[in-house]
Amino acid sequence: MSKDIHKTAIVSSKAEIDEDVYIGPFCIIGEEVVIRRGTKLISNVIVEGDTEIGKDCVIHPFATIGVAPQDLKYKNEETGVKIGNKNIIREYVSIHRASVGGDGFTEIGDSNFLMAYVHIAHDCKIGNSVIMANAATLAGHVHVEDYAVIGGLVAVHQFTRIGAYAMVGGFSGIGQDIPPYTMASGARAKLYGLNAIGLKRHGFSDEAINSLKKAYKILFREKRTLKDALKKIKSDLPETPEIKHLIEFIEKNKRGICR
């Protein structure tokens, strides 16, 4: 048990807390919780249920992690939350444990930045280096891939996916999958081109960006069906890792692709 626990914190004797974890004033830690080394809970943080938090995370006041999902079907079944390393979780963020409709865990990867009032519902899967701005809200079973950026006050419909390196503008409503590498915005979100500046900032080569631009044009500007557009991309463009991922993402869609 870590010795760096404030005297006003309530920490279950059954919780697994690494030696150099900091738990600040008025935090409440349940008996099934695991917190790894270097993580700091600044104050007034509640962590309960089968929840594991990785190394070197910083969790700000009034965040709640691992509480029961907002799902009327949930009847206190054994589900949990898994959070990776080096995440920044700001004030009033809520991360709910899974329901019984998924694989049992809500999961968050490494190096994510979740700004104030972000909500991550049951069974969501968040990759690595994702940025979610203030009050961005994910309904249940949403998947967000690595390096996606979600603007403030965005609402994402359940079972929707947001692809890698995509950028979603603030005040948007997301009801269909946002393809990787693209930009989307709007009350009923529409695509607004490739996230070219973001890709350059992340070190994508000019060749990779140009190939993605060609793929985007085929998919969304040539008035083709998705099936026909994918067929043309496969025949006309080199199978770079980016093109391969874009094709696989679109082929796996269930809610439809934002156009």
PDB file of N, CA, C and O in Angstrom, residues 148-223:
ATOM      1  N   ALA A 148      -6.981  10.285 -32.854  1.00  0.00           N
ATOM      2  CA  ALA A 148      -8.178  11.051 -33.226  1.00  0.00           C
ATOM      3  C   ALA A 148      -8.317  12.264 -32.315  1.00  0.00           C
ATOM      4  O   ALA A 148      -7.874  12.248 -31.158  1.00  0.00           O
ATOM      5  N   VAL A 149      -8.924  13.324 -32.841  1.00  0.00           N
ATOM      6  CA  VAL A 149      -9.195  14.541 -32.069  1.00  0.00           C
ATOM      7  C   VAL A 149     -10.692  14.816 -32.144  1.00  0.00           C
ATOM      8  O   VAL A 149     -11.259  14.931 -33.234  1.00  0.00           O
ATOM      9  N   ILE A 150     -11.324  14.921 -30.973  1.00  0.00           N
ATOM     10  CA  ILE A 150     -12.772  15.147 -30.900  1.00  0.00           C
ATOM     11  C   ILE A 150     -13.004  16.478 -30.202  1.00  0.00           C
ATOM     12  O   ILE A 150     -12.574  16.681 -29.063  1.00  0.00           O
ATOM     13  N   GLY A 151     -13.663  17.396 -30.885  1.00  0.00           N
ATOM     14  CA  GLY A 151     -13.860  18.745 -30.366  1.00  0.00           C
ATOM     15  C   GLY A 151     -14.853  18.804 -29.215  1.00  0.00           C
ATOM     16  O   GLY A 151     -15.505  17.821 -28.848  1.00  0.00           O
ATOM     17  N   GLY A 152     -14.988  19.988 -28.652  1.00  0.00           N
ATOM     18  CA  GLY A 152     -15.858  20.201 -27.511  1.00  0.00           C
ATOM     19  C   GLY A 152     -17.327  20.060 -27.851  1.00  0.00           C
ATOM     20  O   GLY A 152     -17.770  20.371 -28.959  1.00  0.00           O
ATOM     21  N   LEU A 153     -18.103  19.546 -26.886  1.00  0.00           N
ATOM     22  CA  LEU A 153     -19.558  19.423 -26.999  1.00  0.00           C
ATOM     23  C   LEU A 153     -19.980  18.542 -28.174  1.00  0.00           C
ATOM     24  O   LEU A 153     -21.045  18.731 -28.754  1.00  0.00           O
ATOM     25  N   VAL A 154     -19.160  17.575 -28.510  1.00  0.00           N
ATOM     26  CA  VAL A 154     -19.493  16.609 -29.553  1.00  0.00           C
ATOM     27  C   VAL A 154     -20.251  15.442 -28.922  1.00  0.00           C
ATOM     28  O   VAL A 154     -19.883  14.958 -27.854  1.00  0.00           O
ATOM     29  N   ALA A 155     -21.300  14.987 -29.585  1.00  0.00           N
ATOM     30  CA  ALA A 155     -22.058  13.817 -29.147  1.00  0.00           C
ATOM     31  C   ALA A 155     -21.899  12.704 -30.179  1.00  0.00           C
ATOM     32  O   ALA A 155     -22.144  12.919 -31.373  1.00  0.00           O
ATOM     33  N   VAL A 156     -21.476  11.533 -29.721  1.00  0.00           N
ATOM     34  CA  VAL A 156     -21.217  10.402 -30.619  1.00  0.00           C
ATOM     35  C   VAL A 156     -22.210   9.287 -30.309  1.00  0.00           C
ATOM     36  O   VAL A 156     -22.310   8.818 -29.175  1.00  0.00           O
ATOM     37  N   HIS A 157     -22.946   8.862 -31.326  1.00  0.00           N
ATOM     38  CA  HIS A 157     -23.979   7.841 -31.196  1.00  0.00           C
ATOM     39  C   HIS A 157     -23.354   6.485 -30.853  1.00  0.00           C
ATOM     40  O   HIS A 157     -22.232   6.183 -31.252  1.00  0.00           O
ATOM     41  N   GLN A 158     -24.123   5.657 -30.132  1.00  0.00           N
ATOM     42  CA  GLN A 158     -23.618   4.343 -29.748  1.00  0.00           C
ATOM     43  C   GLN A 158     -23.258   3.494 -30.964  1.00  0.00           C
ATOM     44  O   GLN A 158     -23.859   3.608 -32.022  1.00  0.00           O
ATOM     45  N   PHE A 159     -22.248   2.659 -30.792  1.00  0.00           N
ATOM     46  CA  PHE A 159     -21.734   1.723 -31.802  1.00  0.00           C
ATOM     47  C   PHE A 159     -21.062   2.425 -32.989  1.00  0.00           C
ATOM     48  O   PHE A 159     -20.753   1.779 -33.999  1.00  0.00           O
ATOM     49  N   THR A 160     -20.815   3.718 -32.875  1.00  0.00           N
ATOM     50  CA  THR A 160     -20.143   4.448 -33.950  1.00  0.00           C
ATOM     51  C   THR A 160     -18.627   4.367 -33.765  1.00  0.00           C
ATOM     52  O   THR A 160     -18.125   4.228 -32.656  1.00  0.00           O
ATOM     53  N   ARG A 161     -17.886   4.489 -34.869  1.00  0.00           N
ATOM     54  CA  ARG A 161     -16.420   4.462 -34.821  1.00  0.00           C
ATOM     55  C   ARG A 161     -15.852   5.774 -35.370  1.00  0.00           C
ATOM     56  O   ARG A 161     -16.385   6.342 -36.319  1.00  0.00           O
ATOM     57  N   ILE A 162     -14.760   6.207 -34.770  1.00  0.00           N
ATOM     58  CA  ILE A 162     -14.017   7.365 -35.260  1.00  0.00           C
ATOM     59  C   ILE A 162     -12.606   6.887 -35.574  1.00  0.00           C
ATOM     60  O   ILE A 162     -11.904   6.356 -34.712  1.00  0.00           O
ATOM     61  N   GLY A 163     -12.205   7.060 -36.831  1.00  0.00           N
ATOM     62  CA  GLY A 163     -10.966   6.469 -37.304  1.00  0.00           C
ATOM     63  C   GLY A 163      -9.710   7.202 -36.856  1.00  0.00           C
ATOM     64  O   GLY A 163      -9.745   8.334 -36.380  1.00  0.00           O
ATOM     65  N   ALA A 164      -8.592   6.545 -37.041  1.00  0.00           N
ATOM     66  CA  ALA A 164      -7.287   7.079 -36.653  1.00  0.00           C
ATOM     67  C   ALA A 164      -7.002   8.403 -37.353  1.00  0.00           C
ATOM     68  O   ALA A 164      -7.310   8.576 -38.538  1.00  0.00           O
ATOM     69  N   TYR A 165      -6.449   9.350 -36.612  1.00  0.00           N
ATOM     70  CA  TYR A 165      -6.027  10.660 -37.121  1.00  0.00           C
ATOM     71  C   TYR A 165      -7.186  11.492 -37.659  1.00  0.00           C
ATOM     72  O   TYR A 165      -6.972  12.507 -38.320  1.00  0.00           O
ATOM     73  N   ALA A 166      -8.414  11.085 -37.390  1.00  0.00           N
ATOM     74  CA  ALA A 166      -9.564  11.898 -37.794  1.00  0.00           C
ATOM     75  C   ALA A 166      -9.713  13.084 -36.844  1.00  0.00           C
ATOM     76  O   ALA A 166      -9.285  13.031 -35.687  1.00  0.00           O
ATOM     77  N   MET A 167     -10.329  14.144 -37.335  1.00  0.00           N
ATOM     78  CA  MET A 167     -10.610  15.320 -36.506  1.00  0.00           C
ATOM     79  C   MET A 167     -12.094  15.656 -36.629  1.00  0.00           C
ATOM     80  O   MET A 167     -12.617  15.811 -37.732  1.00  0.00           O
ATOM     81  N   VAL A 168     -12.748  15.756 -35.465  1.00  0.00           N
ATOM     82  CA  VAL A 168     -14.169  16.084 -35.415  1.00  0.00           C
ATOM     83  C   VAL A 168     -14.332  17.472 -34.815  1.00  0.00           C
ATOM     84  O   VAL A 168     -13.868  17.733 -33.697  1.00  0.00           O
ATOM     85  N   GLY A 169     -14.970  18.367 -35.542  1.00  0.00           N
ATOM     86  CA  GLY A 169     -15.166  19.735 -35.078  1.00  0.00           C
ATOM     87  C   GLY A 169     -16.155  19.819 -33.923  1.00  0.00           C
ATOM     88  O   GLY A 169     -17.024  18.952 -33.745  1.00  0.00           O
ATOM     89  N   GLY A 170     -16.044  20.874 -33.129  1.00  0.00           N
ATOM     90  CA  GLY A 170     -16.906  21.076 -31.977  1.00  0.00           C
ATOM     91  C   GLY A 170     -18.380  21.217 -32.342  1.00  0.00           C
ATOM     92  O   GLY A 170     -18.730  21.548 -33.474  1.00  0.00           O
ATOM     93  N   PHE A 171     -19.246  20.921 -31.379  1.00  0.00           N
ATOM     94  CA  PHE A 171     -20.710  21.020 -31.521  1.00  0.00           C
ATOM     95  C   PHE A 171     -21.268  20.041 -32.551  1.00  0.00           C
ATOM     96  O   PHE A 171     -22.368  20.240 -33.048  1.00  0.00           O
ATOM     97  N   SER A 172     -20.540  18.981 -32.871  1.00  0.00           N
ATOM     98  CA  SER A 172     -20.983  18.053 -33.910  1.00  0.00           C
ATOM     99  C   SER A 172     -21.778  16.891 -33.317  1.00  0.00           C
ATOM    100  O   SER A 172     -21.577  16.501 -32.160  1.00  0.00           O
ATOM    101  N   GLY A 173     -22.660  16.339 -34.145  1.00  0.00           N
ATOM    102  CA  GLY A 173     -23.375  15.111 -33.818  1.00  0.00           C
ATOM    103  C   GLY A 173     -22.922  14.009 -34.756  1.00  0.00           C
ATOM    104  O   GLY A 173     -23.043  14.144 -35.972  1.00  0.00           O
ATOM    105  N   ILE A 174     -22.388  12.937 -34.198  1.00  0.00           N
ATOM    106  CA  ILE A 174     -21.809  11.862 -35.004  1.00  0.00           C
ATOM    107  C   ILE A 174     -22.733  10.658 -34.957  1.00  0.00           C
ATOM    108  O   ILE A 174     -22.887  10.018 -33.915  1.00  0.00           O
ATOM    109  N   GLY A 175     -23.365  10.355 -36.086  1.00  0.00           N
ATOM    110  CA  GLY A 175     -24.279   9.233 -36.159  1.00  0.00           C
ATOM    111  C   GLY A 175     -23.804   8.103 -37.050  1.00  0.00           C
ATOM    112  O   GLY A 175     -24.395   7.034 -37.072  1.00  0.00           O
ATOM    113  N   GLN A 176     -22.727   8.347 -37.812  1.00  0.00           N
ATOM    114  CA  GLN A 176     -22.138   7.331 -38.671  1.00  0.00           C
ATOM    115  C   GLN A 176     -20.624   7.355 -38.510  1.00  0.00           C
ATOM    116  O   GLN A 176     -20.051   8.316 -37.987  1.00  0.00           O
ATOM    117  N   ASP A 177     -19.956   6.304 -38.956  1.00  0.00           N
ATOM    118  CA  ASP A 177     -18.514   6.179 -38.781  1.00  0.00           C
ATOM    119  C   ASP A 177     -17.768   7.294 -39.507  1.00  0.00           C
ATOM    120  O   ASP A 177     -18.082   7.623 -40.657  1.00  0.00           O
ATOM    121  N   ILE A 178     -16.766   7.847 -38.832  1.00  0.00           N
ATOM    122  CA  ILE A 178     -15.883   8.852 -39.427  1.00  0.00           C
ATOM    123  C   ILE A 178     -14.621   8.146 -39.905  1.00  0.00           C
ATOM    124  O   ILE A 178     -13.873   7.602 -39.094  1.00  0.00           O
ATOM    125  N   PRO A 179     -14.353   8.122 -41.207  1.00  0.00           N
ATOM    126  CA  PRO A 179     -13.204   7.375 -41.703  1.00  0.00           C
ATOM    127  C   PRO A 179     -11.879   7.918 -41.172  1.00  0.00           C
ATOM    128  O   PRO A 179     -11.764   9.103 -40.842  1.00  0.00           O
ATOM    129  N   PRO A 180     -10.876   7.072 -41.082  1.00  0.00           N
ATOM    130  CA  PRO A 180      -9.544   7.534 -40.676  1.00  0.00           C
ATOM    131  C   PRO A 180      -9.037   8.650 -41.587  1.00  0.00           C
ATOM    132  O   PRO A 180      -9.381   8.706 -42.774  1.00  0.00           O
ATOM    133  N   TYR A 181      -8.251   9.543 -41.004  1.00  0.00           N
ATOM    134  CA  TYR A 181      -7.504  10.585 -41.720  1.00  0.00           C
ATOM    135  C   TYR A 181      -8.375  11.729 -42.243  1.00  0.00           C
ATOM    136  O   TYR A 181      -7.892  12.589 -42.975  1.00  0.00           O
ATOM    137  N   THR A 182      -9.654  11.767 -41.874  1.00  0.00           N
ATOM    138  CA  THR A 182     -10.555  12.771 -42.431  1.00  0.00           C
ATOM    139  C   THR A 182     -10.955  13.814 -41.382  1.00  0.00           C
ATOM    140  O   THR A 182     -10.676  13.670 -40.197  1.00  0.00           O
ATOM    141  N   MET A 183     -11.651  14.862 -41.841  1.00  0.00           N
ATOM    142  CA  MET A 183     -12.226  15.881 -40.970  1.00  0.00           C
ATOM    143  C   MET A 183     -13.741  15.848 -41.109  1.00  0.00           C
ATOM    144  O   MET A 183     -14.265  15.721 -42.223  1.00  0.00           O
ATOM    145  N   ALA A 184     -14.441  15.988 -39.985  1.00  0.00           N
ATOM    146  CA  ALA A 184     -15.897  15.978 -40.001  1.00  0.00           C
ATOM    147  C   ALA A 184     -16.431  17.050 -39.070  1.00  0.00           C
ATOM    148  O   ALA A 184     -15.813  17.371 -38.054  1.00  0.00           O
ATOM    149  N   SER A 185     -17.593  17.584 -39.405  1.00  0.00           N
ATOM    150  CA  SER A 185     -18.207  18.608 -38.566  1.00  0.00           C
ATOM    151  C   SER A 185     -19.672  18.738 -38.936  1.00  0.00           C
ATOM    152  O   SER A 185     -20.091  18.367 -40.032  1.00  0.00           O
ATOM    153  N   GLY A 186     -20.459  19.274 -37.989  1.00  0.00           N
ATOM    154  CA  GLY A 186     -21.856  19.574 -38.268  1.00  0.00           C
ATOM    155  C   GLY A 186     -22.804  18.900 -37.311  1.00  0.00           C
ATOM    156  O   GLY A 186     -22.492  17.862 -36.718  1.00  0.00           O
ATOM    157  N   ALA A 187     -24.007  19.507 -37.147  1.00  0.00           N
ATOM    158  CA  ALA A 187     -25.019  18.932 -36.268  1.00  0.00           C
ATOM    159  C   ALA A 187     -25.363  17.515 -36.705  1.00  0.00           C
ATOM    160  O   ALA A 187     -25.585  16.632 -35.865  1.00  0.00           O
ATOM    161  N   ARG A 188     -25.459  17.290 -38.003  1.00  0.00           N
ATOM    162  CA  ARG A 188     -25.456  15.958 -38.590  1.00  0.00           C
ATOM    163  C   ARG A 188     -24.176  15.882 -39.406  1.00  0.00           C
ATOM    164  O   ARG A 188     -24.129  16.328 -40.549  1.00  0.00           O
ATOM    165  N   ALA A 189     -23.151  15.365 -38.817  1.00  0.00           N
ATOM    166  CA  ALA A 189     -21.792  15.569 -39.325  1.00  0.00           C
ATOM    167  C   ALA A 189     -21.621  15.137 -40.777  1.00  0.00           C
ATOM    168  O   ALA A 189     -22.171  14.128 -41.221  1.00  0.00           O
ATOM    169  N   LYS A 190     -20.862  15.947 -41.499  1.00  0.00           N
ATOM    170  CA  LYS A 190     -20.449  15.641 -42.859  1.00  0.00           C
ATOM    171  C   LYS A 190     -18.930  15.715 -42.932  1.00  0.00           C
ATOM    172  O   LYS A 190     -18.286  16.359 -42.107  1.00  0.00           O
ATOM    173  N   LEU A 191     -18.369  15.080 -43.933  1.00  0.00           N
ATOM    174  CA  LEU A 191     -16.929  15.144 -44.132  1.00  0.00           C
ATOM    175  C   LEU A 191     -16.548  16.435 -44.856  1.00  0.00           C
ATOM    176  O   LEU A 191     -17.280  16.926 -45.705  1.00  0.00           O
ATOM    177  N   TYR A 192     -15.367  16.950 -44.484  1.00  0.00           N
ATOM    178  CA  TYR A 192     -14.868  18.188 -45.088  1.00  0.00           C
ATOM    179  C   TYR A 192     -13.439  18.022 -45.583  1.00  0.00           C
ATOM    180  O   TYR A 192     -12.650  18.945 -45.530  1.00  0.00           O
ATOM    181  N   GLY A 193     -13.125  16.840 -46.072  1.00  0.00           N
ATOM    182  CA  GLY A 193     -11.818  16.626 -46.650  1.00  0.00           C
ATOM    183  C   GLY A 193     -10.886  15.831 -45.764  1.00  0.00           C
ATOM    184  O   GLY A 193     -11.248  15.342 -44.687  1.00  0.00           O
ATOM    185  N   LEU A 194      -9.668  15.734 -46.240  1.00  0.00           N
ATOM    186  CA  LEU A 194      -8.622  15.008 -45.520  1.00  0.00           C
ATOM    187  C   LEU A 194      -8.035  15.903 -44.426  1.00  0.00           C
ATOM    188  O   LEU A 194      -7.926  17.118 -44.600  1.00  0.00           O
ATOM    189  N   ASN A 195      -7.642  15.307 -43.326  1.00  0.00           N
ATOM    190  CA  ASN A 195      -6.992  16.045 -42.238  1.00  0.00           C
ATOM    191  C   ASN A 195      -5.507  16.216 -42.579  1.00  0.00           C
ATOM    192  O   ASN A 195      -4.622  15.716 -41.879  1.00  0.00           O
ATOM    193  N   ALA A 196      -5.249  16.918 -43.663  1.00  0.00           N
ATOM    194  CA  ALA A 196      -3.878  16.985 -44.211  1.00  0.00           C
ATOM    195  C   ALA A 196      -2.904  17.651 -43.246  1.00  0.00           C
ATOM    196  O   ALA A 196      -1.758  17.193 -43.086  1.00  0.00           O
ATOM    197  N   ILE A 197      -3.320  18.743 -42.607  1.00  0.00           N
ATOM    198  CA  ILE A 197      -2.413  19.430 -41.679  1.00  0.00           C
ATOM    199  C   ILE A 197      -2.075  18.522 -40.496  1.00  0.00           C
ATOM    200  O   ILE A 197      -0.922  18.424 -40.079  1.00  0.00           O
ATOM    201  N   GLY A 198      -3.082  17.850 -39.975  1.00  0.00           N
ATOM    202  CA  GLY A 198      -2.833  16.927 -38.878  1.00  0.00           C
ATOM    203  C   GLY A 198      -1.887  15.811 -39.273  1.00  0.00           C
ATOM    204  O   GLY A 198      -1.009  15.414 -38.497  1.00  0.00           O
ATOM    205  N   LEU A 199      -2.049  15.289 -40.484  1.00  0.00           N
ATOM    206  CA  LEU A 199      -1.171  14.219 -40.947  1.00  0.00           C
ATOM    207  C   LEU A 199       0.267  14.707 -41.087  1.00  0.00           C
ATOM    208  O   LEU A 199       1.219  14.005 -40.714  1.00  0.00           O
ATOM    209  N   LYS A 200       0.445  15.928 -41.607  1.00  0.00           N
ATOM    210  CA  LYS A 200       1.791  16.484 -41.717  1.00  0.00           C
ATOM    211  C   LYS A 200       2.434  16.658 -40.343  1.00  0.00           C
ATOM    212  O   LYS A 200       3.621  16.370 -40.153  1.00  0.00           O
ATOM    213  N   ARG A 201       1.652  17.130 -39.387  1.00  0.00           N
ATOM    214  CA  ARG A 201       2.184  17.318 -38.030  1.00  0.00           C
ATOM    215  C   ARG A 201       2.616  16.000 -37.403  1.00  0.00           C
ATOM    216  O   ARG A 201       3.511  15.977 -36.557  1.00  0.00           O
ATOM    217  N   HIS A 202       1.975  14.920 -37.812  1.00  0.00           N
ATOM    218  CA  HIS A 202       2.333  13.608 -37.264  1.00  0.00           C
ATOM    219  C   HIS A 202       3.384  12.892 -38.112  1.00  0.00           C
ATOM    220  O   HIS A 202       3.662  11.707 -37.884  1.00  0.00           O
ATOM    221  N   GLY A 203       3.942  13.579 -39.086  1.00  0.00           N
ATOM    222  CA  GLY A 203       5.081  13.030 -39.814  1.00  0.00           C
ATOM    223  C   GLY A 203       4.750  12.150 -40.995  1.00  0.00           C
ATOM    224  O   GLY A 203       5.625  11.424 -41.491  1.00  0.00           O
ATOM    225  N   PHE A 204       3.514  12.188 -41.481  1.00  0.00           N
ATOM    226  CA  PHE A 204       3.184  11.417 -42.675  1.00  0.00           C
ATOM    227  C   PHE A 204       3.919  12.006 -43.877  1.00  0.00           C
ATOM    228  O   PHE A 204       4.032  13.222 -44.027  1.00  0.00           O
ATOM    229  N   SER A 205       4.393  11.150 -44.745  1.00  0.00           N
ATOM    230  CA  SER A 205       5.129  11.598 -45.924  1.00  0.00           C
ATOM    231  C   SER A 205       4.181  12.226 -46.938  1.00  0.00           C
ATOM    232  O   SER A 205       2.964  11.980 -46.931  1.00  0.00           O
ATOM    233  N   ASP A 206       4.742  13.037 -47.835  1.00  0.00           N
ATOM    234  CA  ASP A 206       3.935  13.627 -48.910  1.00  0.00           C
ATOM    235  C   ASP A 206       3.304  12.542 -49.773  1.00  0.00           C
ATOM    236  O   ASP A 206       2.158  12.682 -50.230  1.00  0.00           O
ATOM    237  N   GLU A 207       4.049  11.452 -50.003  1.00  0.00           N
ATOM    238  CA  GLU A 207       3.521  10.359 -50.814  1.00  0.00           C
ATOM    239  C   GLU A 207       2.287   9.730 -50.158  1.00  0.00           C
ATOM    240  O   GLU A 207       1.282   9.446 -50.823  1.00  0.00           O
ATOM    241  N   ALA A 208       2.375   9.510 -48.825  1.00  0.00           N
ATOM    242  CA  ALA A 208       1.243   8.913 -48.111  1.00  0.00           C
ATOM    243  C   ALA A 208       0.033   9.825 -48.148  1.00  0.00           C
ATOM    244  O   ALA A 208      -1.103   9.373 -48.376  1.00  0.00           O
ATOM    245  N   ILE A 209       0.255  11.123 -47.960  1.00  0.00           N
ATOM    246  CA  ILE A 209      -0.857  12.083 -47.961  1.00  0.00           C
ATOM    247  C   ILE A 209      -1.479  12.171 -49.352  1.00  0.00           C
ATOM    248  O   ILE A 209      -2.709  12.210 -49.498  1.00  0.00           O
ATOM    249  N   ASN A 210      -0.651  12.192 -50.388  1.00  0.00           N
ATOM    250  CA  ASN A 210      -1.181  12.260 -51.754  1.00  0.00           C
ATOM    251  C   ASN A 210      -2.011  11.027 -52.101  1.00  0.00           C
ATOM    252  O   ASN A 210      -3.053  11.131 -52.765  1.00  0.00           O
ATOM    253  N   SER A 211      -1.563   9.856 -51.649  1.00  0.00           N
ATOM    254  CA  SER A 211      -2.341   8.636 -51.885  1.00  0.00           C
ATOM    255  C   SER A 211      -3.688   8.700 -51.179  1.00  0.00           C
ATOM    256  O   SER A 211      -4.723   8.307 -51.742  1.00  0.00           O
ATOM    257  N   LEU A 212      -3.686   9.224 -49.960  1.00  0.00           N
ATOM    258  CA  LEU A 212      -4.947   9.354 -49.221  1.00  0.00           C
ATOM    259  C   LEU A 212      -5.872  10.369 -49.885  1.00  0.00           C
ATOM    260  O   LEU A 212      -7.093  10.182 -49.906  1.00  0.00           O
ATOM    261  N   LYS A 213      -5.308  11.436 -50.438  1.00  0.00           N
ATOM    262  CA  LYS A 213      -6.133  12.414 -51.154  1.00  0.00           C
ATOM    263  C   LYS A 213      -6.805  11.772 -52.363  1.00  0.00           C
ATOM    264  O   LYS A 213      -7.991  12.026 -52.641  1.00  0.00           O
ATOM    265  N   LYS A 214      -6.066  10.947 -53.075  1.00  0.00           N
ATOM    266  CA  LYS A 214      -6.643  10.254 -54.229  1.00  0.00           C
ATOM    267  C   LYS A 214      -7.751   9.302 -53.786  1.00  0.00           C
ATOM    268  O   LYS A 214      -8.808   9.224 -54.417  1.00  0.00           O
ATOM    269  N   ALA A 215      -7.509   8.594 -52.683  1.00  0.00           N
ATOM    270  CA  ALA A 215      -8.513   7.672 -52.166  1.00  0.00           C
ATOM    271  C   ALA A 215      -9.760   8.428 -51.729  1.00  0.00           C
ATOM    272  O   ALA A 215     -10.895   7.986 -51.996  1.00  0.00           O
ATOM    273  N   TYR A 216      -9.565   9.552 -51.082  1.00  0.00           N
ATOM    274  CA  TYR A 216     -10.705  10.369 -50.634  1.00  0.00           C
ATOM    275  C   TYR A 216     -11.535  10.834 -51.830  1.00  0.00           C
ATOM    276  O   TYR A 216     -12.779  10.779 -51.801  1.00  0.00           O
ATOM    277  N   LYS A 217     -10.861  11.260 -52.875  1.00  0.00           N
ATOM    278  CA  LYS A 217     -11.578  11.723 -54.066  1.00  0.00           C
ATOM    279  C   LYS A 217     -12.413  10.602 -54.673  1.00  0.00           C
ATOM    280  O   LYS A 217     -13.583  10.800 -55.034  1.00  0.00           O
ATOM    281  N   ILE A 218     -11.837   9.411 -54.747  1.00  0.00           N
ATOM    282  CA  ILE A 218     -12.568   8.268 -55.300  1.00  0.00           C
ATOM    283  C   ILE A 218     -13.773   7.921 -54.430  1.00  0.00           C
ATOM    284  O   ILE A 218     -14.874   7.665 -54.922  1.00  0.00           O
ATOM    285  N   LEU A 219     -13.575   7.937 -53.126  1.00  0.00           N
ATOM    286  CA  LEU A 219     -14.628   7.533 -52.199  1.00  0.00           C
ATOM    287  C   LEU A 219     -15.781   8.526 -52.137  1.00  0.00           C
ATOM    288  O   LEU A 219     -16.953   8.132 -52.110  1.00  0.00           O
ATOM    289  N   PHE A 220     -15.451   9.817 -52.104  1.00  0.00           N
ATOM    290  CA  PHE A 220     -16.461  10.791 -51.692  1.00  0.00           C
ATOM    291  C   PHE A 220     -16.766  11.882 -52.716  1.00  0.00           C
ATOM    292  O   PHE A 220     -17.674  12.677 -52.492  1.00  0.00           O
ATOM    293  N   ARG A 221     -16.034  11.925 -53.828  1.00  0.00           N
ATOM    294  CA  ARG A 221     -16.283  13.001 -54.778  1.00  0.00           C
ATOM    295  C   ARG A 221     -16.588  12.516 -56.195  1.00  0.00           C
ATOM    296  O   ARG A 221     -16.848  13.334 -57.072  1.00  0.00           O
ATOM    297  N   GLU A 222     -16.558  11.221 -56.411  1.00  0.00           N
ATOM    298  CA  GLU A 222     -16.810  10.694 -57.753  1.00  0.00           C
ATOM    299  C   GLU A 222     -18.180  10.043 -57.882  1.00  0.00           C
ATOM    300  O   GLU A 222     -18.463   9.374 -58.866  1.00  0.00           O
ATOM    301  N   LYS A 223     -19.040  10.250 -56.877  1.00  0.00           N
ATOM    302  CA  LYS A 223     -20.422   9.754 -56.904  1.00  0.00           C
ATOM    303  C   LYS A 223     -20.492   8.265 -57.193  1.00  0.00           C
ATOM    304  O   LYS A 223     -21.356   7.788 -57.945  1.00  0.00           O
TER     305      LYS A 223
END
